[in-house]
């Protein structure tokens, strides 16, 4: 019973917080802080600079462009941390696959 | 043999010195013999926080260079039995002491005292390395801000490469009302990100500034909320199995009424 009350309290407090500050100004700044912190720590812990990721992004574009036409503006490359390991996460929207691949290996 | 514990943070201004003073006093209030070592050579402040600045004759560097014996440099706190301060030198710099010398001094102190708390300078250079050299345990102080937590993460990495077993975290200057409305990082999030043991949380408290002005650490002030939190942390530090200090616990009749009607100071 008390569990349900606690949950209800949490929801109400969340709503109150949303109405007071965060709602129309965008996300609560605490969440933003958490996400920025997570990201910067991924770079700190792996000794990689955001600039290095930019270079990787450019190289990925070169390689993939040999096989398919991609949406460069919609492309996202980031590092993400999964418990103990680090992953490179790339999301690359494809516009069109080329009929004739002109990749490096061909 | 006493325990040597370094208090450090990476970032400056998060409350290392205040934490060292308050934890030291709390442990002494609990009946332990406590030595506080100011390792911030050139920028000493622990003496001010403790209100002992007028009693300094010799300092850490004088001991290292053999101008006096360790006992002569130690200042005994007259308010509390068992609490002593080894002040830093103010006119020298971090290179005046080596990690080896710090280890020797702390080992000598640990023979006489139950707890030796070393107040580290900010940064990750030699001053920090000296301060951490003698310690087996480390307390990391952070505030719930991105900048402070990031630096804490760096320091945790460096300490783990030294001889420190699991560092423990104190989150200082927490404002519960801001956390509730989502404008301050959540304690659980910080712990999760840093993957570190939480020793305690301390609320933001105007009384801390006043106690700094007076040279009387807040733990001596019965009505200070932060003081209460530090006394609680000291008990956890010495191994008592206590739950975390509840920042939201209403105090007194007024506090309960405020909570009932939903008006709280933030």
mmCIF file of C-alpha atoms in Angstrom:
data_model
loop_
_atom_site.group_PDB
_atom_site.id
_atom_site.type_symbol
_atom_site.label_atom_id
_atom_site.label_comp_id
_atom_site.label_asym_id
_atom_site.label_seq_id
_atom_site.Cartn_x
_atom_site.Cartn_y
_atom_site.Cartn_z
ATOM 1 C CA UNK A 1 0.000 0.000 0.000
ATOM 2 C CA UNK A 2 2.744 2.412 0.997
ATOM 3 C CA UNK A 3 4.555 1.474 -2.200
ATOM 4 C CA UNK A 4 1.618 2.667 -4.268
ATOM 5 C CA UNK A 5 1.421 5.876 -2.262
ATOM 6 C CA UNK A 6 5.117 6.481 -2.778
ATOM 7 C CA UNK A 7 4.762 5.953 -6.498
ATOM 8 C CA UNK A 8 1.794 8.301 -6.668
ATOM 9 C CA UNK A 9 3.788 10.888 -4.707
ATOM 10 C CA UNK A 10 6.672 10.531 -7.117
ATOM 11 C CA UNK A 11 4.407 11.027 -10.127
ATOM 12 C CA UNK A 12 2.742 14.059 -8.541
ATOM 13 C CA UNK A 13 6.077 15.594 -7.610
ATOM 14 C CA UNK A 14 7.341 14.943 -11.109
ATOM 15 C CA UNK A 15 4.292 16.659 -12.592
ATOM 16 C CA UNK A 16 4.645 19.556 -10.178
ATOM 17 C CA UNK A 17 8.286 19.925 -11.108
ATOM 18 C CA UNK A 18 7.399 19.806 -14.773
ATOM 19 C CA UNK A 19 4.738 22.468 -14.383
ATOM 20 C CA UNK A 20 6.957 24.710 -12.261
ATOM 21 C CA UNK A 21 10.072 24.851 -14.280
ATOM 22 C CA UNK A 22 11.000 22.360 -16.879
ATOM 23 C CA UNK A 23 7.823 21.946 -18.916
ATOM 24 C CA UNK A 24 7.804 24.810 -21.302
ATOM 25 C CA UNK A 25 11.499 25.571 -21.057
ATOM 26 C CA UNK A 26 12.450 22.167 -22.419
ATOM 27 C CA UNK A 27 14.039 19.301 -20.538
ATOM 28 C CA UNK A 28 14.918 19.694 -16.870
ATOM 29 C CA UNK A 29 18.496 20.911 -16.703
ATOM 30 C CA UNK A 30 19.400 18.077 -14.325
ATOM 31 C CA UNK A 31 18.751 15.557 -17.107
ATOM 32 C CA UNK A 32 20.732 17.636 -19.541
ATOM 33 C CA UNK A 33 23.601 17.738 -17.045
ATOM 34 C CA UNK A 34 23.484 13.967 -16.710
ATOM 35 C CA UNK A 35 23.629 13.391 -20.466
ATOM 36 C CA UNK A 36 26.454 15.890 -20.985
ATOM 37 C CA UNK A 37 28.364 14.284 -18.129
ATOM 38 C CA UNK A 38 27.924 10.776 -19.529
ATOM 39 C CA UNK A 39 29.209 11.853 -22.909
ATOM 40 C CA UNK A 40 32.201 13.798 -21.679
ATOM 41 C CA UNK A 41 33.215 10.898 -19.418
ATOM 42 C CA UNK A 42 33.161 8.466 -22.331
ATOM 43 C CA UNK A 43 35.721 10.683 -24.045
ATOM 44 C CA UNK A 44 37.738 11.286 -20.854
ATOM 45 C CA UNK A 45 37.922 7.603 -19.987
ATOM 46 C CA UNK A 46 38.934 6.455 -23.440
ATOM 47 C CA UNK A 47 41.270 9.407 -24.005
ATOM 48 C CA UNK A 48 39.530 10.255 -27.239
ATOM 49 C CA UNK A 49 38.708 13.793 -28.232
ATOM 50 C CA UNK A 50 35.460 14.827 -29.886
ATOM 51 C CA UNK A 51 37.685 15.911 -32.796
ATOM 52 C CA UNK A 52 38.847 12.335 -33.304
ATOM 53 C CA UNK A 53 35.236 11.285 -33.697
ATOM 54 C CA UNK A 54 34.819 13.959 -36.351
ATOM 55 C CA UNK A 55 37.755 12.472 -38.297
ATOM 56 C CA UNK A 56 36.250 9.002 -37.984
ATOM 57 C CA UNK A 57 32.977 10.393 -39.294
ATOM 58 C CA UNK A 58 34.653 11.824 -42.388
ATOM 59 C CA UNK A 59 36.449 8.537 -43.082
ATOM 60 C CA UNK A 60 33.223 6.567 -42.643
ATOM 61 C CA UNK A 61 31.522 8.815 -45.171
ATOM 62 C CA UNK A 62 34.334 8.165 -47.679
ATOM 63 C CA UNK A 63 34.162 4.396 -47.263
ATOM 64 C CA UNK A 64 30.388 4.044 -47.274
ATOM 65 C CA UNK A 65 29.925 6.450 -50.173
ATOM 66 C CA UNK A 66 31.631 3.852 -52.365
ATOM 67 C CA UNK A 67 28.623 1.562 -51.850
ATOM 68 C CA UNK A 68 25.638 3.747 -51.209
ATOM 69 C CA UNK A 69 24.467 7.288 -51.261
ATOM 70 C CA UNK A 70 23.988 8.511 -47.690
ATOM 71 C CA UNK A 71 22.387 11.463 -45.965
ATOM 72 C CA UNK A 72 25.407 13.242 -44.495
ATOM 73 C CA UNK A 73 23.383 15.719 -42.473
ATOM 74 C CA UNK A 74 21.286 13.021 -40.866
ATOM 75 C CA UNK A 75 24.325 10.958 -39.963
ATOM 76 C CA UNK A 76 25.316 10.492 -36.325
ATOM 77 C CA UNK A 77 28.514 9.003 -34.955
ATOM 78 C CA UNK A 78 29.032 8.800 -31.218
ATOM 79 C CA UNK A 79 30.711 6.833 -28.475
ATOM 80 C CA UNK A 80 28.505 5.191 -25.925
ATOM 81 C CA UNK A 81 29.266 3.326 -22.776
ATOM 82 C CA UNK A 82 27.696 -0.031 -22.004
ATOM 83 C CA UNK A 83 28.616 -1.022 -18.432
ATOM 84 C CA UNK A 84 32.315 -1.768 -18.864
ATOM 85 C CA UNK A 85 32.914 -1.362 -22.562
ATOM 86 C CA UNK A 86 32.789 1.472 -25.038
ATOM 87 C CA UNK A 87 30.930 1.250 -28.345
ATOM 88 C CA UNK A 88 31.084 3.342 -31.474
ATOM 89 C CA UNK A 89 27.483 3.928 -32.452
ATOM 90 C CA UNK A 90 26.868 5.113 -35.997
ATOM 91 C CA UNK A 91 23.492 5.893 -37.430
ATOM 92 C CA UNK A 92 23.770 6.488 -41.177
ATOM 93 C CA UNK A 93 20.607 7.084 -43.189
ATOM 94 C CA UNK A 94 20.880 5.531 -46.638
ATOM 95 C CA UNK A 95 19.283 7.402 -49.538
ATOM 96 C CA UNK A 96 20.062 4.951 -52.330
ATOM 97 C CA UNK A 97 22.168 1.829 -52.765
ATOM 98 C CA UNK A 98 24.486 2.024 -55.731
ATOM 99 C CA UNK A 99 24.113 -0.610 -58.453
ATOM 100 C CA UNK A 100 27.787 -0.723 -59.121
ATOM 101 C CA UNK A 101 29.858 -0.725 -55.940
ATOM 102 C CA UNK A 102 33.030 1.312 -56.215
ATOM 103 C CA UNK A 103 34.369 0.428 -52.775
ATOM 104 C CA UNK A 104 38.047 0.085 -51.981
ATOM 105 C CA UNK A 105 37.928 -3.722 -52.146
ATOM 106 C CA UNK A 106 36.461 -3.896 -55.679
ATOM 107 C CA UNK B 1 47.742 1.763 14.009
ATOM 108 C CA UNK B 2 45.419 4.504 12.834
ATOM 109 C CA UNK B 3 43.936 4.924 9.392
ATOM 110 C CA UNK B 4 45.300 7.456 6.903
ATOM 111 C CA UNK B 5 42.539 8.903 4.720
ATOM 112 C CA UNK B 6 43.013 11.496 1.978
ATOM 113 C CA UNK B 7 40.233 13.976 1.210
ATOM 114 C CA UNK B 8 40.411 15.060 -2.415
ATOM 115 C CA UNK B 9 38.285 16.189 -5.366
ATOM 116 C CA UNK B 10 40.147 17.279 -8.467
ATOM 117 C CA UNK B 11 38.122 20.451 -8.820
ATOM 118 C CA UNK B 12 38.699 23.292 -6.393
ATOM 119 C CA UNK B 13 36.022 24.957 -4.325
ATOM 120 C CA UNK B 14 33.777 21.942 -3.782
ATOM 121 C CA UNK B 15 34.391 21.752 -0.042
ATOM 122 C CA UNK B 16 37.438 19.535 0.583
ATOM 123 C CA UNK B 17 38.799 21.618 3.434
ATOM 124 C CA UNK B 18 35.390 22.109 5.041
ATOM 125 C CA UNK B 19 34.777 18.367 4.761
ATOM 126 C CA UNK B 20 38.156 17.534 6.313
ATOM 127 C CA UNK B 21 37.544 19.914 9.220
ATOM 128 C CA UNK B 22 33.995 18.746 9.886
ATOM 129 C CA UNK B 23 34.740 15.037 9.623
ATOM 130 C CA UNK B 24 37.824 15.427 11.809
ATOM 131 C CA UNK B 25 35.855 17.259 14.473
ATOM 132 C CA UNK B 26 32.995 14.750 14.291
ATOM 133 C CA UNK B 27 35.378 11.841 14.791
ATOM 134 C CA UNK B 28 36.953 13.653 17.749
ATOM 135 C CA UNK B 29 33.457 14.282 19.164
ATOM 136 C CA UNK B 30 32.916 10.527 18.945
ATOM 137 C CA UNK B 31 35.974 10.080 21.152
ATOM 138 C CA UNK B 32 38.624 9.250 18.564
ATOM 139 C CA UNK B 33 42.095 10.737 18.401
ATOM 140 C CA UNK B 34 42.318 12.608 15.107
ATOM 141 C CA UNK B 35 45.170 14.348 13.287
ATOM 142 C CA UNK B 36 44.336 16.681 10.411
ATOM 143 C CA UNK B 37 47.113 17.304 7.895
ATOM 144 C CA UNK B 38 46.899 20.290 5.559
ATOM 145 C CA UNK B 39 48.716 19.184 2.405
ATOM 146 C CA UNK B 40 47.791 22.314 0.467
ATOM 147 C CA UNK B 41 51.237 23.876 0.732
ATOM 148 C CA UNK B 42 51.247 27.512 -0.330
ATOM 149 C CA UNK B 43 47.467 27.896 -0.028
ATOM 150 C CA UNK B 44 46.695 26.706 3.458
ATOM 151 C CA UNK B 45 43.175 27.147 4.765
ATOM 152 C CA UNK B 46 42.399 24.272 7.068
ATOM 153 C CA UNK B 47 43.746 26.401 9.945
ATOM 154 C CA UNK B 48 41.189 29.119 9.132
ATOM 155 C CA UNK B 49 38.244 26.719 8.892
ATOM 156 C CA UNK B 50 39.211 25.298 12.279
ATOM 157 C CA UNK B 51 39.865 28.730 13.793
ATOM 158 C CA UNK B 52 43.432 27.774 14.702
ATOM 159 C CA UNK B 53 45.297 30.229 12.455
ATOM 160 C CA UNK B 54 46.693 32.287 15.340
ATOM 161 C CA UNK B 55 48.374 29.353 16.997
ATOM 162 C CA UNK B 56 50.662 28.219 14.169
ATOM 163 C CA UNK B 57 54.351 28.248 15.033
ATOM 164 C CA UNK B 58 55.804 25.477 12.880
ATOM 165 C CA UNK B 59 54.366 23.732 9.832
ATOM 166 C CA UNK B 60 54.590 20.589 7.689
ATOM 167 C CA UNK B 61 57.629 21.822 5.743
ATOM 168 C CA UNK B 62 59.464 22.718 8.968
ATOM 169 C CA UNK B 63 58.995 19.125 10.093
ATOM 170 C CA UNK B 64 60.169 17.746 6.750
ATOM 171 C CA UNK B 65 63.251 19.948 6.751
ATOM 172 C CA UNK B 66 64.100 19.091 10.336
ATOM 173 C CA UNK B 67 63.572 22.541 11.878
ATOM 174 C CA UNK B 68 61.287 21.049 14.507
ATOM 175 C CA UNK B 69 59.911 17.779 15.702
ATOM 176 C CA UNK B 70 56.496 16.598 14.535
ATOM 177 C CA UNK B 71 55.037 17.073 18.045
ATOM 178 C CA UNK B 72 56.103 20.729 18.089
ATOM 179 C CA UNK B 73 54.296 21.507 14.847
ATOM 180 C CA UNK B 74 51.035 19.861 15.886
ATOM 181 C CA UNK B 75 48.404 22.266 17.192
ATOM 182 C CA UNK B 76 46.039 20.788 19.737
ATOM 183 C CA UNK B 77 42.463 21.994 19.488
ATOM 184 C CA UNK B 78 41.409 23.389 22.873
ATOM 185 C CA UNK B 79 37.703 22.839 22.231
ATOM 186 C CA UNK B 80 38.039 19.125 21.600
ATOM 187 C CA UNK B 81 40.231 16.570 23.256
ATOM 188 C CA UNK B 82 42.140 14.433 20.800
ATOM 189 C CA UNK B 83 42.028 16.734 17.753
ATOM 190 C CA UNK B 84 45.289 18.100 16.321
ATOM 191 C CA UNK B 85 46.244 20.020 13.196
ATOM 192 C CA UNK B 86 49.477 19.818 11.226
ATOM 193 C CA UNK B 87 49.346 23.057 9.213
ATOM 194 C CA UNK B 88 50.754 23.496 5.713
ATOM 195 C CA UNK B 89 53.498 26.016 4.988
ATOM 196 C CA UNK B 90 52.115 29.163 3.440
ATOM 197 C CA UNK B 91 55.231 30.598 1.794
ATOM 198 C CA UNK B 92 56.499 27.485 0.017
ATOM 199 C CA UNK B 93 55.176 25.368 -2.822
ATOM 200 C CA UNK B 94 54.139 21.767 -3.458
ATOM 201 C CA UNK B 95 57.665 20.654 -4.359
ATOM 202 C CA UNK B 96 58.836 21.314 -0.782
ATOM 203 C CA UNK B 97 57.583 17.853 0.203
ATOM 204 C CA UNK B 98 58.023 14.466 -1.467
ATOM 205 C CA UNK B 99 55.579 11.536 -1.409
ATOM 206 C CA UNK B 100 58.129 9.582 0.634
ATOM 207 C CA UNK B 101 58.289 12.318 3.288
ATOM 208 C CA UNK B 102 54.490 12.467 3.435
ATOM 209 C CA UNK B 103 54.382 8.707 3.975
ATOM 210 C CA UNK B 104 56.845 8.993 6.862
ATOM 211 C CA UNK B 105 54.970 11.800 8.578
ATOM 212 C CA UNK B 106 51.609 10.100 8.216
ATOM 213 C CA UNK B 107 53.014 6.793 9.453
ATOM 214 C CA UNK B 108 54.335 8.560 12.546
ATOM 215 C CA UNK B 109 50.955 10.228 13.110
ATOM 216 C CA UNK B 110 49.094 6.963 12.609
ATOM 217 C CA UNK B 111 50.994 5.489 15.560
ATOM 218 C CA UNK B 112 49.467 8.127 17.886
ATOM 219 C CA UNK B 113 46.112 8.835 16.278
ATOM 220 C CA UNK B 114 43.124 6.709 15.296
ATOM 221 C CA UNK B 115 42.492 8.763 12.154
ATOM 222 C CA UNK B 116 44.836 10.862 10.045
ATOM 223 C CA UNK B 117 42.860 12.964 7.554
ATOM 224 C CA UNK B 118 44.933 14.548 4.798
ATOM 225 C CA UNK B 119 43.401 17.589 3.109
ATOM 226 C CA UNK B 120 44.550 17.465 -0.513
ATOM 227 C CA UNK B 121 45.036 20.503 -2.739
ATOM 228 C CA UNK B 122 42.864 20.791 -5.855
ATOM 229 C CA UNK B 123 44.330 19.474 -9.088
ATOM 230 C CA UNK B 124 46.016 16.228 -10.055
ATOM 231 C CA UNK B 125 49.652 17.329 -9.898
ATOM 232 C CA UNK B 126 52.334 16.775 -7.299
ATOM 233 C CA UNK B 127 50.378 18.301 -4.425
ATOM 234 C CA UNK B 128 47.598 15.780 -4.958
ATOM 235 C CA UNK B 129 50.078 12.941 -5.380
ATOM 236 C CA UNK B 130 51.846 13.888 -2.142
ATOM 237 C CA UNK B 131 48.555 14.033 -0.278
ATOM 238 C CA UNK B 132 47.427 10.658 -1.591
ATOM 239 C CA UNK B 133 50.813 8.950 -1.202
ATOM 240 C CA UNK B 134 50.356 7.927 2.415
ATOM 241 C CA UNK B 135 46.660 7.121 2.305
ATOM 242 C CA UNK B 136 44.981 3.727 2.233
ATOM 243 C CA UNK B 137 41.517 5.200 1.935
ATOM 244 C CA UNK B 138 40.242 8.155 -0.045
ATOM 245 C CA UNK B 139 37.219 10.370 0.271
ATOM 246 C CA UNK B 140 36.242 12.145 -2.938
ATOM 247 C CA UNK B 141 34.255 15.336 -2.492
ATOM 248 C CA UNK B 142 32.042 16.529 -5.335
ATOM 249 C CA UNK B 143 29.081 18.796 -5.844
ATOM 250 C CA UNK B 144 26.167 17.764 -8.088
ATOM 251 C CA UNK B 145 27.594 19.736 -11.020
ATOM 252 C CA UNK B 146 28.935 18.380 -14.318
ATOM 253 C CA UNK B 147 32.312 20.085 -13.818
ATOM 254 C CA UNK B 148 32.905 18.693 -10.340
ATOM 255 C CA UNK B 149 31.731 15.156 -11.158
ATOM 256 C CA UNK B 150 33.889 15.047 -14.263
ATOM 257 C CA UNK B 151 36.971 15.990 -12.257
ATOM 258 C CA UNK B 152 36.015 13.493 -9.565
ATOM 259 C CA UNK B 153 35.995 10.771 -12.233
ATOM 260 C CA UNK B 154 39.543 11.686 -13.259
ATOM 261 C CA UNK B 155 40.744 11.573 -9.663
ATOM 262 C CA UNK B 156 39.062 8.214 -9.027
ATOM 263 C CA UNK B 157 40.960 6.825 -12.018
ATOM 264 C CA UNK B 158 44.270 8.168 -10.718
ATOM 265 C CA UNK B 159 43.675 6.904 -7.175
ATOM 266 C CA UNK B 160 42.865 3.428 -8.393
ATOM 267 C CA UNK B 161 46.226 3.384 -10.150
ATOM 268 C CA UNK B 162 47.830 4.190 -6.773
ATOM 269 C CA UNK B 163 47.493 2.066 -3.644
ATOM 270 C CA UNK B 164 44.032 3.240 -2.665
ATOM 271 C CA UNK B 165 41.307 0.671 -2.251
ATOM 272 C CA UNK B 166 37.775 1.703 -3.223
ATOM 273 C CA UNK B 167 37.453 5.502 -2.956
ATOM 274 C CA UNK B 168 34.270 6.747 -1.277
ATOM 275 C CA UNK B 169 32.198 9.713 -2.397
ATOM 276 C CA UNK B 170 30.664 12.626 -0.512
ATOM 277 C CA UNK B 171 28.264 14.794 -2.492
ATOM 278 C CA UNK B 172 28.306 18.266 -1.022
ATOM 279 C CA UNK B 173 25.952 21.233 -1.414
ATOM 280 C CA UNK B 174 22.921 19.276 -2.510
ATOM 281 C CA UNK B 175 19.719 21.278 -2.810
ATOM 282 C CA UNK B 176 16.856 18.796 -2.418
ATOM 283 C CA UNK B 177 14.221 21.171 -3.798
ATOM 284 C CA UNK B 178 16.238 21.666 -6.994
ATOM 285 C CA UNK B 179 16.727 17.900 -7.341
ATOM 286 C CA UNK B 180 12.964 17.416 -6.939
ATOM 287 C CA UNK B 181 12.123 19.794 -9.717
ATOM 288 C CA UNK B 182 14.768 18.261 -11.951
ATOM 289 C CA UNK B 183 17.215 21.144 -12.036
ATOM 290 C CA UNK B 184 19.971 19.331 -10.181
ATOM 291 C CA UNK B 185 21.489 15.964 -10.963
ATOM 292 C CA UNK B 186 20.084 13.104 -8.959
ATOM 293 C CA UNK B 187 22.363 11.456 -6.372
ATOM 294 C CA UNK B 188 21.622 7.985 -7.817
ATOM 295 C CA UNK B 189 22.588 9.154 -11.307
ATOM 296 C CA UNK B 190 25.933 10.466 -10.083
ATOM 297 C CA UNK B 191 26.687 7.226 -8.225
ATOM 298 C CA UNK B 192 25.688 5.205 -11.249
ATOM 299 C CA UNK B 193 27.906 7.225 -13.590
ATOM 300 C CA UNK B 194 30.956 7.219 -11.303
ATOM 301 C CA UNK B 195 30.460 3.607 -10.176
ATOM 302 C CA UNK B 196 31.661 4.424 -6.673
ATOM 303 C CA UNK B 197 30.560 3.844 -3.082
ATOM 304 C CA UNK B 198 28.535 6.727 -1.614
ATOM 305 C CA UNK B 199 29.700 7.711 1.863
ATOM 306 C CA UNK B 200 27.222 10.534 2.320
ATOM 307 C CA UNK B 201 25.380 13.598 1.106
ATOM 308 C CA UNK B 202 25.515 17.079 2.596
ATOM 309 C CA UNK B 203 22.840 19.692 1.957
ATOM 310 C CA UNK B 204 23.634 23.258 0.966
ATOM 311 C CA UNK B 205 23.492 25.285 4.168
ATOM 312 C CA UNK B 206 24.037 28.993 4.853
ATOM 313 C CA UNK B 207 25.387 28.022 8.255
ATOM 314 C CA UNK B 208 28.539 26.765 6.499
ATOM 315 C CA UNK B 209 29.480 30.289 5.485
ATOM 316 C CA UNK B 210 28.865 31.582 8.980
ATOM 317 C CA UNK B 211 30.951 28.805 10.502
ATOM 318 C CA UNK B 212 33.741 29.659 8.051
ATOM 319 C CA UNK B 213 33.562 33.287 9.180
ATOM 320 C CA UNK B 214 33.782 32.262 12.813
ATOM 321 C CA UNK B 215 36.327 29.461 12.502
ATOM 322 C CA UNK B 216 33.899 27.037 14.122
ATOM 323 C CA UNK B 217 33.088 24.013 11.941
ATOM 324 C CA UNK B 218 29.355 23.426 11.530
ATOM 325 C CA UNK B 219 29.431 20.108 13.388
ATOM 326 C CA UNK B 220 29.820 22.131 16.596
ATOM 327 C CA UNK B 221 26.551 23.889 15.776
ATOM 328 C CA UNK B 222 23.606 21.734 16.825
ATOM 329 C CA UNK B 223 21.116 23.466 14.542
ATOM 330 C CA UNK B 224 23.095 23.280 11.274
ATOM 331 C CA UNK B 225 21.693 20.770 8.828
ATOM 332 C CA UNK B 226 25.036 20.351 7.062
ATOM 333 C CA UNK B 227 26.695 19.891 10.441
ATOM 334 C CA UNK B 228 24.239 17.127 11.242
ATOM 335 C CA UNK B 229 24.980 15.487 7.877
ATOM 336 C CA UNK B 230 28.734 15.582 8.542
ATOM 337 C CA UNK B 231 28.306 14.032 12.004
ATOM 338 C CA UNK B 232 26.292 11.286 10.348
ATOM 339 C CA UNK B 233 28.953 10.725 7.677
ATOM 340 C CA UNK B 234 31.666 10.463 10.343
ATOM 341 C CA UNK B 235 29.780 7.574 11.925
ATOM 342 C CA UNK B 236 29.525 5.815 8.564
ATOM 343 C CA UNK B 237 33.203 6.515 7.971
ATOM 344 C CA UNK B 238 34.218 4.737 11.159
ATOM 345 C CA UNK B 239 32.251 1.706 10.061
ATOM 346 C CA UNK B 240 28.839 2.106 11.657
ATOM 347 C CA UNK B 241 26.169 0.456 9.593
ATOM 348 C CA UNK B 242 23.832 3.423 9.108
ATOM 349 C CA UNK B 243 21.544 4.335 6.224
ATOM 350 C CA UNK B 244 22.345 7.520 4.315
ATOM 351 C CA UNK B 245 21.460 10.811 5.956
ATOM 352 C CA UNK B 246 17.940 11.786 4.895
ATOM 353 C CA UNK B 247 18.084 15.277 3.402
ATOM 354 C CA UNK B 248 14.301 15.443 3.263
ATOM 355 C CA UNK B 249 13.637 14.580 6.866
ATOM 356 C CA UNK B 250 11.619 17.446 8.330
ATOM 357 C CA UNK B 251 13.053 18.922 11.495
ATOM 358 C CA UNK B 252 11.089 20.376 14.371
ATOM 359 C CA UNK B 253 7.421 21.360 14.431
ATOM 360 C CA UNK B 254 7.843 24.042 11.777
ATOM 361 C CA UNK B 255 9.584 21.628 9.429
ATOM 362 C CA UNK B 256 6.757 19.127 9.725
ATOM 363 C CA UNK B 257 4.149 21.797 9.060
ATOM 364 C CA UNK B 258 6.099 23.014 6.046
ATOM 365 C CA UNK B 259 6.230 19.516 4.685
ATOM 366 C CA UNK B 260 2.503 18.998 5.283
ATOM 367 C CA UNK B 261 1.526 22.110 3.386
ATOM 368 C CA UNK B 262 4.178 21.458 0.761
ATOM 369 C CA UNK B 263 6.186 24.621 1.338
ATOM 370 C CA UNK B 264 9.863 23.950 1.642
ATOM 371 C CA UNK B 265 12.925 26.041 1.409
ATOM 372 C CA UNK B 266 15.062 25.230 -1.561
#
